[in-house]
C-alpha positions in Angstrom: -12.7 -11.1 -18.5 -11.4 -9.7 -15.2 -9.2 -6.6 -15.5 -5.5 -7.3 -15.1 -4.1 -5.6 -12.0 -0.4 -5.1 -11.8 1.4 -6.7 -8.8 2.3 -4.3 -6.1 5.9 -3.1 -6.2 8.1 -4.1 -3.3 7.9 -0.6 -1.8 4.1 -1.1 -1.3 4.9 -3.6 1.5 6.8 -0.9 3.3 4.2 1.8 2.8 1.0 -0.2 3.4 2.4 -2.8 5.9 -0.5 -4.9 7.3 -3.0 -3.0 5.1 -1.4 -4.3 1.8 -4.0 -7.1 1.2 -6.7 -4.5 1.5 -4.8 -2.2 -0.9 -4.5 -5.1 -3.4 -8.3 -5.7 -3.1 -9.0 -2.0 -3.7 -6.7 -2.0 -6.7 -8.9 -4.8 -8.1 -12.0 -2.8 -7.5 -10.6 0.3 -9.1 -9.3 -1.6 -12.2 -12.6 -3.6 -12.5 -15.8 -2.0 -11.5 -14.1 1.4 -11.2 -13.1 1.5 -14.9 -16.3 -0.2 -16.0 -18.4 2.6 -14.4 -16.1 5.4 -15.5 -14.9 6.3 -12.0 -11.3 5.7 -13.1 -10.0 6.0 -16.6 -9.0 2.8 -18.4 -5.5 4.1 -19.1 -4.9 4.3 -15.3 -4.9 0.6 -14.6 -1.3 0.0 -15.4 -0.1 2.8 -13.1 -2.6 2.1 -10.4 0.1 1.6 -7.8 2.6 4.4 -8.4 0.2 7.1 -9.6 -2.7 6.4 -7.3 -2.4 4.0 -4.3 1.2 4.8 -3.3 0.9 8.4 -4.1 -2.0 8.7 -1.7 -0.8 6.3 1.0 2.3 8.4 1.8 0.1 11.3 2.7 -0.6 9.3 5.9 2.8 10.5 7.3 1.3 14.0 7.6 -2.0 12.9 9.2 -2.4 12.5 13.0 -3.1 8.8 14.0 -6.6 9.5 15.3 -9.4 12.0 14.8 -11.8 13.0 12.0 -10.7 13.3 8.4 -12.9 14.6 5.6 -11.9 13.9 2.0 -13.4 16.5 -0.3 -14.4 15.4 -3.8 -13.4 11.9 -3.1 -14.1 10.5 -6.6 -12.8 7.0 -6.7 -11.8 7.2 -3.0 -8.4 8.7 -3.5 -6.9 9.5 -1.1 -9.8 8.9 1.4 -10.1 5.1 1.2 -6.4 4.6 1.1 -5.9 6.7 4.2 -8.7 4.9 6.0 -6.8 1.6 5.3 -3.5 2.7 6.6 -4.9 4.8 9.5 -7.5 2.6 11.1 -8.0 4.8 14.1 -8.9 7.8 12.0 -12.6 8.3 11.1 -12.8 9.1 7.4 -15.8 10.8 5.7 -15.8 10.7 1.9 -17.6 13.6 0.4 -18.6 13.3 -3.3 -21.3 15.0 -5.3 -22.0 12.4 -7.9 -24.3 9.5 -6.9 -22.7 6.9 -9.3 -19.4 7.6 -7.5 -20.8 7.5 -4.0 -22.5 4.1 -4.9 -19.1 2.8 -6.0 -17.5 4.2 -2.8 -20.0 2.6 -0.6 -19.5 -0.7 -2.3 -15.7 -0.4 -1.8 -16.2 0.4 1.9 -18.3 -2.7 2.3 -16.1 -5.0 0.3 -13.0 -3.8 2.2 -14.7 -3.9 5.6 -13.7 -0.4 6.4 -15.6 0.3 9.6 -14.0 3.7 10.0 -15.5 5.2 6.8 -18.7 7.1 6.1 -19.8 8.2 2.6 -21.7 11.4 2.0 -23.4 12.4 -1.2 -23.3 16.2 -1.8 -21.1 19.1 -2.6 -18.4 20.2 -0.2 -19.9 23.7 0.1 -23.2 22.2 1.2 -21.5 20.3 4.0 -20.2 23.5 5.5 -21.2 23.6 9.2 -22.5 20.0 9.0 -19.0 18.4 9.2 -16.2 19.4 11.5 -12.9 17.7 10.6 -9.5 17.7 12.3 -8.0 17.1 8.8 -9.3 17.9 5.3 -7.8 16.2 2.3 -8.3 16.8 -1.4 -6.8 15.5 -4.7 -7.6 17.0 -8.1 -10.7 18.8 -7.0 -10.1 22.5 -7.6 -7.4 25.1 -7.7 -6.1 26.2 -4.2 -8.0 29.4 -4.0 -11.3 27.6 -4.4 -10.3 24.6 -2.4 -9.2 26.6 0.6 -12.8 28.0 0.9 -14.3 24.6 0.6 -11.9 23.1 3.2 -12.4 25.9 5.6 -16.1 25.2 5.6 -15.8 21.6 6.8 -12.7 21.9 9.0 -12.6 22.7 12.7 -11.1 26.1 13.6 -7.4 25.5 13.4 -7.9 22.3 11.3 -5.2 20.9 9.1 -5.7 21.0 5.3 -3.6 18.7 3.0 -4.2 19.5 -0.7 -2.4 17.1 -3.0 -0.9 19.1 -5.9 1.6 18.7 -8.7 4.2 20.9 -10.3 2.0 24.0 -10.2 1.8 24.0 -6.4 3.9 27.1 -5.9 1.9 29.0 -8.5 -1.3 28.0 -6.9 -0.1 29.1 -3.5 0.8 32.5 -4.9 -2.5 32.8 -6.7 -4.4 31.8 -3.6 -2.6 34.3 -1.3 -5.5 36.8 -1.0 -8.0 34.1 -0.2 -5.8 32.3 2.3 -5.2 35.6 4.1 -8.9 36.4 4.1 -9.6 33.0 5.6 -6.9 33.5 8.2 -5.0 30.5 7.1 -1.7 29.9 8.9 1.5 27.9 8.2 1.0 27.7 4.5 3.8 25.6 3.0 4.6 23.1 0.2 5.8 19.8 1.6 6.6 16.4 0.2 5.5 12.9 1.4 7.2 9.7 0.5 10.7 11.0 0.1 13.1 8.2 0.1 10.4 5.7 -0.8 8.9 7.0 -4.0 10.8 8.1 -7.1 8.4 11.0 -7.3 7.3 12.0 -3.8 3.8 13.4 -3.4 3.6 17.2 -3.4 1.2 18.7 -0.9 0.1 22.2 0.1 -0.3 22.2 3.8 -1.9 24.8 6.0 -4.2 25.3 9.0 -7.5 27.1 9.0 -8.1 30.1 11.2 -8.7 29.5 14.9 -11.4 32.2 14.7 -14.7 30.3 13.9 -16.0 33.2 12.0 -13.1 33.3 9.6 -12.5 29.5 9.5 -16.0 29.0 8.2 -15.3 31.2 5.3 -17.8 31.8 2.5 -18.7 28.8 0.4 -19.8 31.0 -2.4 -16.9 33.4 -2.6 -17.2 36.0 -5.2 -15.7 35.1 -8.5 -15.6 31.4 -7.9 -17.7 28.7 -9.4 -19.3 25.9 -7.5 -17.2 22.8 -7.3 -18.1 20.2 -9.9 -16.0 17.3 -8.5 -13.7 15.2 -10.6 -14.2 14.5 -14.3 
């Protein structure tokens, strides 16, 4: 029996615009094959719009309308696939370490006819120096001190990092202070996306990597940090 997918709320038309039919198709993929394969938890189906699709789509307001974006630990494609739909002139690379997830991502990309998306299987730390993104995004991948190192490895010098965080964002920024300074990160701030549209705007830690290539590359095996294991 096909999974029941909630109808998109009215605000989805404002946020997705012409990409709404694609977002509805993606919601069906997440609620169907995504849940069946364990890429998305079964309890997430009823809140697929507010917690996942809309929460990710509003991040687009912080992303330049063109360039290269790398989504670290893409999991089910959140926010990478969503951003690719609403920002068709941005080339999006989905980086995910688990093969069963990258298989799902590749199937979604094909089903949604997203010609601006590539899928890479591997750990973010192993992509350091192989990818050079204008923008790096991440959602529920690692705490900020670890994530900053991973992002610096795949971003261009001076690249923009957008880390989707929750209520603990301020505490993570404080905790990551020494790592951010070592990496030469600038403009570190906590911002909201979707204010005036969503009842709970998306909280994002935003910063730029160092413009010094030596510092921007960072160390993908910083002392005291474990290798990223991706999403549960």
